[in-house]
Coordinates of C-alpha atoms in Angstrom, one line a residue:
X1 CA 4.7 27.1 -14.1
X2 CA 7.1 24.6 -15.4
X3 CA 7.8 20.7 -13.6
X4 CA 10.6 18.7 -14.6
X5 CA 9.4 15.4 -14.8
X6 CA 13.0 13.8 -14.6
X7 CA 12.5 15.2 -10.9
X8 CA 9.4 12.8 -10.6
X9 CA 11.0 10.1 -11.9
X10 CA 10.4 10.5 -15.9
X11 CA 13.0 8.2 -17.8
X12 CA 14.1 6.7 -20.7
X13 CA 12.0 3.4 -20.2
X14 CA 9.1 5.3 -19.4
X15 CA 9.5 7.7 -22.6
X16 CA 9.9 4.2 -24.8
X17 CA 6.8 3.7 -23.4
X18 CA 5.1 6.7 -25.5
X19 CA 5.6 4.3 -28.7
X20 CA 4.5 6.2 -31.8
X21 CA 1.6 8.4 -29.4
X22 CA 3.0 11.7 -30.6
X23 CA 0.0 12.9 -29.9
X24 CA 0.0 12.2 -26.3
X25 CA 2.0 13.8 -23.4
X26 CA 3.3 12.1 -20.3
X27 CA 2.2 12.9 -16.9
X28 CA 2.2 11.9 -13.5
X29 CA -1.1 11.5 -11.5
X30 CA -1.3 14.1 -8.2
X31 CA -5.0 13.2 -7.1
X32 CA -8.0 11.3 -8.2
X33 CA -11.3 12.7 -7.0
X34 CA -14.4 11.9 -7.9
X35 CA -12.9 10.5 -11.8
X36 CA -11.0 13.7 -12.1
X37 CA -7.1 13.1 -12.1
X38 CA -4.8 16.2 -11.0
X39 CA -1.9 15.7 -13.1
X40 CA 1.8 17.1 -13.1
X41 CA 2.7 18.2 -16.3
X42 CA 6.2 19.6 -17.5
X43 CA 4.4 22.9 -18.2
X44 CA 2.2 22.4 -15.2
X45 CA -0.8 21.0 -13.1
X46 CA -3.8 20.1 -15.0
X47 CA -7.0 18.4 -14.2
X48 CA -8.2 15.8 -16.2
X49 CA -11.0 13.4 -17.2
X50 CA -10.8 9.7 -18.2
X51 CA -10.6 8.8 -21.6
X52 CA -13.5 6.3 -22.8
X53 CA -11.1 3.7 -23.8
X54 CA -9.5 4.0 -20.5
X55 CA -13.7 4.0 -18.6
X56 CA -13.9 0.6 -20.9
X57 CA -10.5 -0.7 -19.6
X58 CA -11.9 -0.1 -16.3
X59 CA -15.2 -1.6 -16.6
X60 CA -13.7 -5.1 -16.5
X61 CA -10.5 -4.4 -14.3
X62 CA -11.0 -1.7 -11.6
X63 CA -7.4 -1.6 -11.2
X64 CA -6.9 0.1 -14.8
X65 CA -8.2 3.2 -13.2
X66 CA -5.6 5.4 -12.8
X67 CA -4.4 6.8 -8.8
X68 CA -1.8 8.6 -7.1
X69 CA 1.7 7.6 -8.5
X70 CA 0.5 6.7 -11.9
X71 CA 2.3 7.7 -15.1
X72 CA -0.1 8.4 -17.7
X73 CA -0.7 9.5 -21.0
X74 CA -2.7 12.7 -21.8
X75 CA -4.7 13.6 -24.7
X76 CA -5.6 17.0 -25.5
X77 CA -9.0 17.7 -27.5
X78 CA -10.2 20.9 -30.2
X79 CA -12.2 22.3 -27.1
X80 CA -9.0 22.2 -24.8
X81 CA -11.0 19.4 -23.1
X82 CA -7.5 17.2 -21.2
X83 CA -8.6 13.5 -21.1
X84 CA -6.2 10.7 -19.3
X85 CA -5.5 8.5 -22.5
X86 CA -3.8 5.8 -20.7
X87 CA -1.8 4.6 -17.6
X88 CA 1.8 3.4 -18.6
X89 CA 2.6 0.2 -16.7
X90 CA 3.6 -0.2 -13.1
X91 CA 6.7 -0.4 -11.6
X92 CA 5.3 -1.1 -8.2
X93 CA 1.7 -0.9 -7.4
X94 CA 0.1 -0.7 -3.0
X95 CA -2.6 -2.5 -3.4
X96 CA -5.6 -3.7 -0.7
X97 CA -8.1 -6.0 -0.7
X98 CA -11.8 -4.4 -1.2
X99 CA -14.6 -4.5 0.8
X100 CA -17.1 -7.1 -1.0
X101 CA -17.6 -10.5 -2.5
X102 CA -15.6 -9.8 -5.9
X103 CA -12.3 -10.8 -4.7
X104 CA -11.0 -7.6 -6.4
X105 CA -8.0 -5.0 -5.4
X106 CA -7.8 -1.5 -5.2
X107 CA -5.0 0.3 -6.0
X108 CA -3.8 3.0 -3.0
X109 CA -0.4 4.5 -5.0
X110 CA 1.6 3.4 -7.9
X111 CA 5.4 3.6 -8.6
X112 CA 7.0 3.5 -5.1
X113 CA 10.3 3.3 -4.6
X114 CA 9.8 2.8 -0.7
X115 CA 6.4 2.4 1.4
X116 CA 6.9 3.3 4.8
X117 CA 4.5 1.6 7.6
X118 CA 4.0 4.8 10.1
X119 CA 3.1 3.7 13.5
X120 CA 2.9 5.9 16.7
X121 CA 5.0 4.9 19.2
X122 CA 1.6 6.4 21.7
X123 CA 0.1 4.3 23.2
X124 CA 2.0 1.4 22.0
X125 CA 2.8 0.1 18.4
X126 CA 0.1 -2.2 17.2
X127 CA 2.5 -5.6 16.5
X128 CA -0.5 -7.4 14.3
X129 CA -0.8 -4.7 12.1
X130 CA 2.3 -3.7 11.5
X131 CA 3.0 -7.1 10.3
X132 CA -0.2 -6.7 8.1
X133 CA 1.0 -3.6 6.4
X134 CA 4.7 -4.8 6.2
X135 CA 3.5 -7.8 4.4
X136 CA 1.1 -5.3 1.6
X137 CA 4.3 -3.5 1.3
X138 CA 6.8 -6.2 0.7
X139 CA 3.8 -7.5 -2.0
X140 CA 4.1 -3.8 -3.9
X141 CA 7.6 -4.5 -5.2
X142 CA 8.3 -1.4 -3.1
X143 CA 11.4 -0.9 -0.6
X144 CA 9.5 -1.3 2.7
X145 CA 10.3 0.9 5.9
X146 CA 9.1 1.3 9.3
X147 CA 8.6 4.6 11.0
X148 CA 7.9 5.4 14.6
X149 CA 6.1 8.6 14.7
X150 CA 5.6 10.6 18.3
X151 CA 9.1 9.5 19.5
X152 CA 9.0 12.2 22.0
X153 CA 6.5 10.6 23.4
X154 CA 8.3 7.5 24.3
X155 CA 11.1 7.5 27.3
X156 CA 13.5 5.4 24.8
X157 CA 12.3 5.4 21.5
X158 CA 15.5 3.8 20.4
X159 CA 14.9 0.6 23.0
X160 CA 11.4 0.5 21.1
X161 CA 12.5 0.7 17.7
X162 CA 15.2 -2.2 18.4
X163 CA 12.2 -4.3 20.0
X164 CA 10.1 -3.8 16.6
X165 CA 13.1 -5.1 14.5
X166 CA 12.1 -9.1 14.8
X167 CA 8.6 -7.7 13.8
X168 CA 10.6 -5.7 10.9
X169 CA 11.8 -8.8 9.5
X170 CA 14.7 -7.2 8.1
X171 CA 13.2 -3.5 7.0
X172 CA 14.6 -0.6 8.7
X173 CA 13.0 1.0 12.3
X174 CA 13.1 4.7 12.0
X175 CA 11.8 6.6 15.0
X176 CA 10.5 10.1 14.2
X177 CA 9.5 12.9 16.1
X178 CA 7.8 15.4 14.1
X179 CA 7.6 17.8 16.9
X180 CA 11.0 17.3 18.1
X181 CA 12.6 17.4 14.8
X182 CA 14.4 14.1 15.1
X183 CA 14.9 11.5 12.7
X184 CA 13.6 13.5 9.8
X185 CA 16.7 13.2 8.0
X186 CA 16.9 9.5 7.8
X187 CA 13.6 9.6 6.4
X188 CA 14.6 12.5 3.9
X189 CA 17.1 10.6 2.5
X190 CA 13.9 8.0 1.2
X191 CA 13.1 11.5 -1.0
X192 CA 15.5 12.5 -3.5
X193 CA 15.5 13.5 -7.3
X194 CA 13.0 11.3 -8.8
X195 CA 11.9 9.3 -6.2
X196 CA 8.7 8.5 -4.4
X197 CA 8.4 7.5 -1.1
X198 CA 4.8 5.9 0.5
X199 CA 3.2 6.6 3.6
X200 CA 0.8 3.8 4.8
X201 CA -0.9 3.3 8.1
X202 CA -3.9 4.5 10.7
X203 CA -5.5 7.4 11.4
X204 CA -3.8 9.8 14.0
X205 CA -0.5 8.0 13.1
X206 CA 1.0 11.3 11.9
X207 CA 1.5 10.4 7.9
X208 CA 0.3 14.9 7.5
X209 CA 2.7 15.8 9.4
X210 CA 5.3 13.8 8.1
X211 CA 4.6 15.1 4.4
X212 CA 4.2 18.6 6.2
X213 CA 7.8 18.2 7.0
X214 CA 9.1 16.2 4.3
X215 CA 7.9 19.6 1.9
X216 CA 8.8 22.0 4.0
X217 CA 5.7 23.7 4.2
X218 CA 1.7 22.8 5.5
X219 CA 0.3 21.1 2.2
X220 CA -2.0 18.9 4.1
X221 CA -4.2 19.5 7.3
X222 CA -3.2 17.8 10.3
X223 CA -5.4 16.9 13.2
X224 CA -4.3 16.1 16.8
X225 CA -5.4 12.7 18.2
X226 CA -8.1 12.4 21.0
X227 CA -6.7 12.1 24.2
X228 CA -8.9 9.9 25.6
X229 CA -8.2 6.5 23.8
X230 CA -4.9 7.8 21.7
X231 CA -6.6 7.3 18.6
X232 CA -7.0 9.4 15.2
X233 CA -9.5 11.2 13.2
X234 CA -9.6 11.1 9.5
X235 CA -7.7 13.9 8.1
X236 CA -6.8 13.2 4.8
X237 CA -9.6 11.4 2.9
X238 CA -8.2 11.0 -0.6
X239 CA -4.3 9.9 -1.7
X240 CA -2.5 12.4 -2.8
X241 CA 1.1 12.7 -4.4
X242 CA 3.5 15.8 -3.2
X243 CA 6.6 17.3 -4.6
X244 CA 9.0 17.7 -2.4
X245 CA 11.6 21.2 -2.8
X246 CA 15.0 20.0 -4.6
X247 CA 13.0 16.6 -6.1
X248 CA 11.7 13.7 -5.4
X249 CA 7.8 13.3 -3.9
X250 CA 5.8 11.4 -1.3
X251 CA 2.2 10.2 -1.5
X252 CA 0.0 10.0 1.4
X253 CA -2.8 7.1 1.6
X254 CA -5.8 7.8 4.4
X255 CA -6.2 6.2 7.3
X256 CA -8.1 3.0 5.8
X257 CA -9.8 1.4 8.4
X258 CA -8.6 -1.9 7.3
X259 CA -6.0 -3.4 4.8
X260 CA -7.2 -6.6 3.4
X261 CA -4.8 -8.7 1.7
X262 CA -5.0 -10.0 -1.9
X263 CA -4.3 -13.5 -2.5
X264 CA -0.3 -13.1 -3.6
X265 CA 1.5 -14.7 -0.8
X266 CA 5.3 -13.0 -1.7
X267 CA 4.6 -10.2 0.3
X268 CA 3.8 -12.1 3.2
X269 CA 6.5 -15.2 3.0
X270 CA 8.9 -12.0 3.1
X271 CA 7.5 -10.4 5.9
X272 CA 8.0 -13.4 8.0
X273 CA 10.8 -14.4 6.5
X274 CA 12.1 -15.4 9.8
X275 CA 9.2 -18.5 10.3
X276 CA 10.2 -19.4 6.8
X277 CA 14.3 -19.4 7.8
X278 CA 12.9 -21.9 10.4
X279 CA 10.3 -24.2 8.7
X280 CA 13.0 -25.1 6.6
X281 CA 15.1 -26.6 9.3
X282 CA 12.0 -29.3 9.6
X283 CA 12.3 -32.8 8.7
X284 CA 9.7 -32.8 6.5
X285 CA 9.1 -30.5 3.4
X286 CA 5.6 -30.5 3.7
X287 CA 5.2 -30.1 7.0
X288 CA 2.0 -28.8 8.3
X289 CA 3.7 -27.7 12.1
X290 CA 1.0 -29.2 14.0
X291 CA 2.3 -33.0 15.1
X292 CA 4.6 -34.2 12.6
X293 CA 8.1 -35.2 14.1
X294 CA 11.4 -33.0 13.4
X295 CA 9.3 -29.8 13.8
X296 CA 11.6 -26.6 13.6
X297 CA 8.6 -24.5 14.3
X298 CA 6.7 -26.5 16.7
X299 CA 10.3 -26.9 18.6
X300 CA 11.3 -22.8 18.0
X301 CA 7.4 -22.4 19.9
X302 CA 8.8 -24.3 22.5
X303 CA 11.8 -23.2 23.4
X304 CA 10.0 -19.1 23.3
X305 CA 12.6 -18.8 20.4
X306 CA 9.5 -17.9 18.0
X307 CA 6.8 -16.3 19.7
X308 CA 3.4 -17.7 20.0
X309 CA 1.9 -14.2 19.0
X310 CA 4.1 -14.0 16.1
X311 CA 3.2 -17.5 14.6
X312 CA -0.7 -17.0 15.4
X313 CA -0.4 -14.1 13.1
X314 CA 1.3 -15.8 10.8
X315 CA -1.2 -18.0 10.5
X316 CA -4.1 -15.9 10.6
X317 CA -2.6 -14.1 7.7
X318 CA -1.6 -17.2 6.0
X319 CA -5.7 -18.1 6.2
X320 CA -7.0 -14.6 4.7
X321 CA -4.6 -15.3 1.7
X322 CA -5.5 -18.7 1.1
X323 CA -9.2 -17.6 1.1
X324 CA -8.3 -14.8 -0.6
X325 CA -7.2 -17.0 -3.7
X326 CA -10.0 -19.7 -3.6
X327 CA -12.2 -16.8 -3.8
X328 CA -10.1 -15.5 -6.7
X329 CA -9.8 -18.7 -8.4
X330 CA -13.8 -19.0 -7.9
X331 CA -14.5 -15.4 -9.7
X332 CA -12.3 -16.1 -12.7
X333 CA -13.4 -19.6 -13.5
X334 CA -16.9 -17.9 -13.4
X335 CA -16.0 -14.7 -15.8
X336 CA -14.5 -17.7 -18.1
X337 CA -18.2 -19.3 -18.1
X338 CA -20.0 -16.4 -18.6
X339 CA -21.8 -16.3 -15.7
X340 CA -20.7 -12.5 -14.6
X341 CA -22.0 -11.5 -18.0
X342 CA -25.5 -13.2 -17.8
X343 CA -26.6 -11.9 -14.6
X344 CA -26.9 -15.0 -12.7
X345 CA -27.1 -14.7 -9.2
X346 CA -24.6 -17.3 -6.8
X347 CA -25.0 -17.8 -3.4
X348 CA -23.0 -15.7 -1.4
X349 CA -20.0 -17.0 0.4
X350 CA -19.1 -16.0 4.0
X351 CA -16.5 -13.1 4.3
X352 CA -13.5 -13.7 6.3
X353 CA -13.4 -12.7 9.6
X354 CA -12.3 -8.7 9.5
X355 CA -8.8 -7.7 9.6
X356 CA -6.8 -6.7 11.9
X357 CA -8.0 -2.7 11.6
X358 CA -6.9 0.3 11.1

């Protein structure tokens, strides 16, 4: 079996990134389980281990470890031993807070050319955390989409998609019925010869199916939701890249029960771009949109022109980044005193309250 990498999105920048490494050949990463990588090859799928410069990288930066999306280097040993030599920079990079008081990120998927947020239109589209995962996607570098799965479901799913547009802030509203076989082809046209298309969002949303479609065949297990409540099981449990018949490919993240954010604030200044396009009509530049006079914000609040749920989210999210750098700031001053190194334990600082979940 041979892959044409070009098909994945193989270049000439990412071949000047080989340098003088002859000895290495370029792959991109499938799957990552257990610190085995399933890699696409041009003459094939291989599994792979992790190279010890590339376990040492990762020691100090858990974001060095290679995932889904990731172009890397392979190295290939005597005993036909494959080990992943190295991970060739990012183009884009999803990437969540994790869980614990290192105010480190995890990488989901790698070299995106669009993330799309799936959302079922059953029960009802969650607003908060669609405005959550807009904003990780706008921080990825990463064309960000919304899609409305279980259209059918919906009397107009058109009336709901237009509704979700201010929430949007500017990225396109696809709905998508999987069942029906509507809407697919907008979203096809986000997969063509080497590019990749993301799929982020909760559990039961319908990201399997999706892929299921988008390849033309049943690569991943799909589960129906529970009745009851409208909510999903976990079907996929890992993130895994797919190729997708005449190129292109789409990875699909699990349904994370949360998406924390990181403390870059880009993602989420474009994601309510529309409360920025306001504050700027206020008098002062440093307003704080609490009592100062010549408020655009407090006087768009007024007049139902921005609405209150909107700019409490805002805010809320405008909180968990700020804490998200102190706490940032906090563990690099500390790794530039030593104290990670000498084992010294600190007191630990309160978490943040839990966000918005998935």
């Amino acid at each position: 079996m041979t892959i044409d990498l070009t098909m994945l999105g193989w270049d000439a920048e990412r071949a000047a990134a080989l340098g003088r490494r002859a000895d290495h050949r370029p792959a991109r990463v499938a799957r990552v389980d257990r610190g085995v990588c399933t890699v696409l090859a041009a003459d094939g799928p291989v599994r792979a281990t992790l190279g010890g410069g590339l376990l040492a990288a990762a020691a100090r930066d858990l974001t060095r470890l290679p995932c889904a999306g990731d172009w890397v280097l392979l190295g290939t040993w005597p005993d036909r031993r494959v080990t992943v030599e190295a991970v060739l920079p990012r183009r884009t990079a999803l990437v969540r807070r994790t869980a614990g008081r290192q105010a480190t990120g995890q990488v989901l998927a790698a070299n995106l050319d669009a993330v799309a947020v799936v959302e079922p239109v059953h029960p009802s589209p969650d607003l908060g955390r669609i405005e959550r995962l807009l904003a990780v996607a706008y921080e990825s570098g990463a064309r960000p989409l919304v899609v409305l799965t279980k259209s059918d479901l919906a009397a107009d799913p058109v009336a709901v998609a237009r509704q979700l547009e201010a929430v949007a802030a500017g990225a396109p509203v696809l709905p998508v019925s999987v069942q029906g076989g509507t809407g697919l082809d907008a979203l096809r046209a986000e997969v063509t010869p080497g590019r990749t298309l993301g799929l982020l969002g909760p559990s039961g949303a319908g990201k399997s199916s999706l892929v299921n479609a988008l390849a033309g065949a049943p690569v991943l297990r799909t589960q129906e939701i529970r009745r009851v409540d409208g909510k999903g099981r976990h079907t996929t449990t890992w993130r895994s890249l797919v190729v997708v018949p005449g190129g292109g490919a789409v990875v699909d993240t699990p349904g994370v029960r949360a998406v924390g954010l990181l403390d870059g604030a880009a993602g989420l200044d474009r994601a309510f771009a529309d409360i920025a396009e306001i504050a700027e009509g206020c008098r002062y530049a440093d307003c704080a949109h609490t009592v100062e006079p010549g408020c655009a914000v407090r006087s768009a609040l007024d007049t139902g022109d921005l609405p209150v749920r909107r700019w409490e989210s805002w805010r809320a999210l405008q909180r968990e980044v700020a804490y998200e750098s102190r706490r940032r700031q906090s563990r690099l001053a500390g790794e530039r005193r030593g104290g990670w190194r000498t084992g010294r334990r600190r007191p630990a600082r309160p978490e943040p309250p839990s966000p918005g979940g998935l």
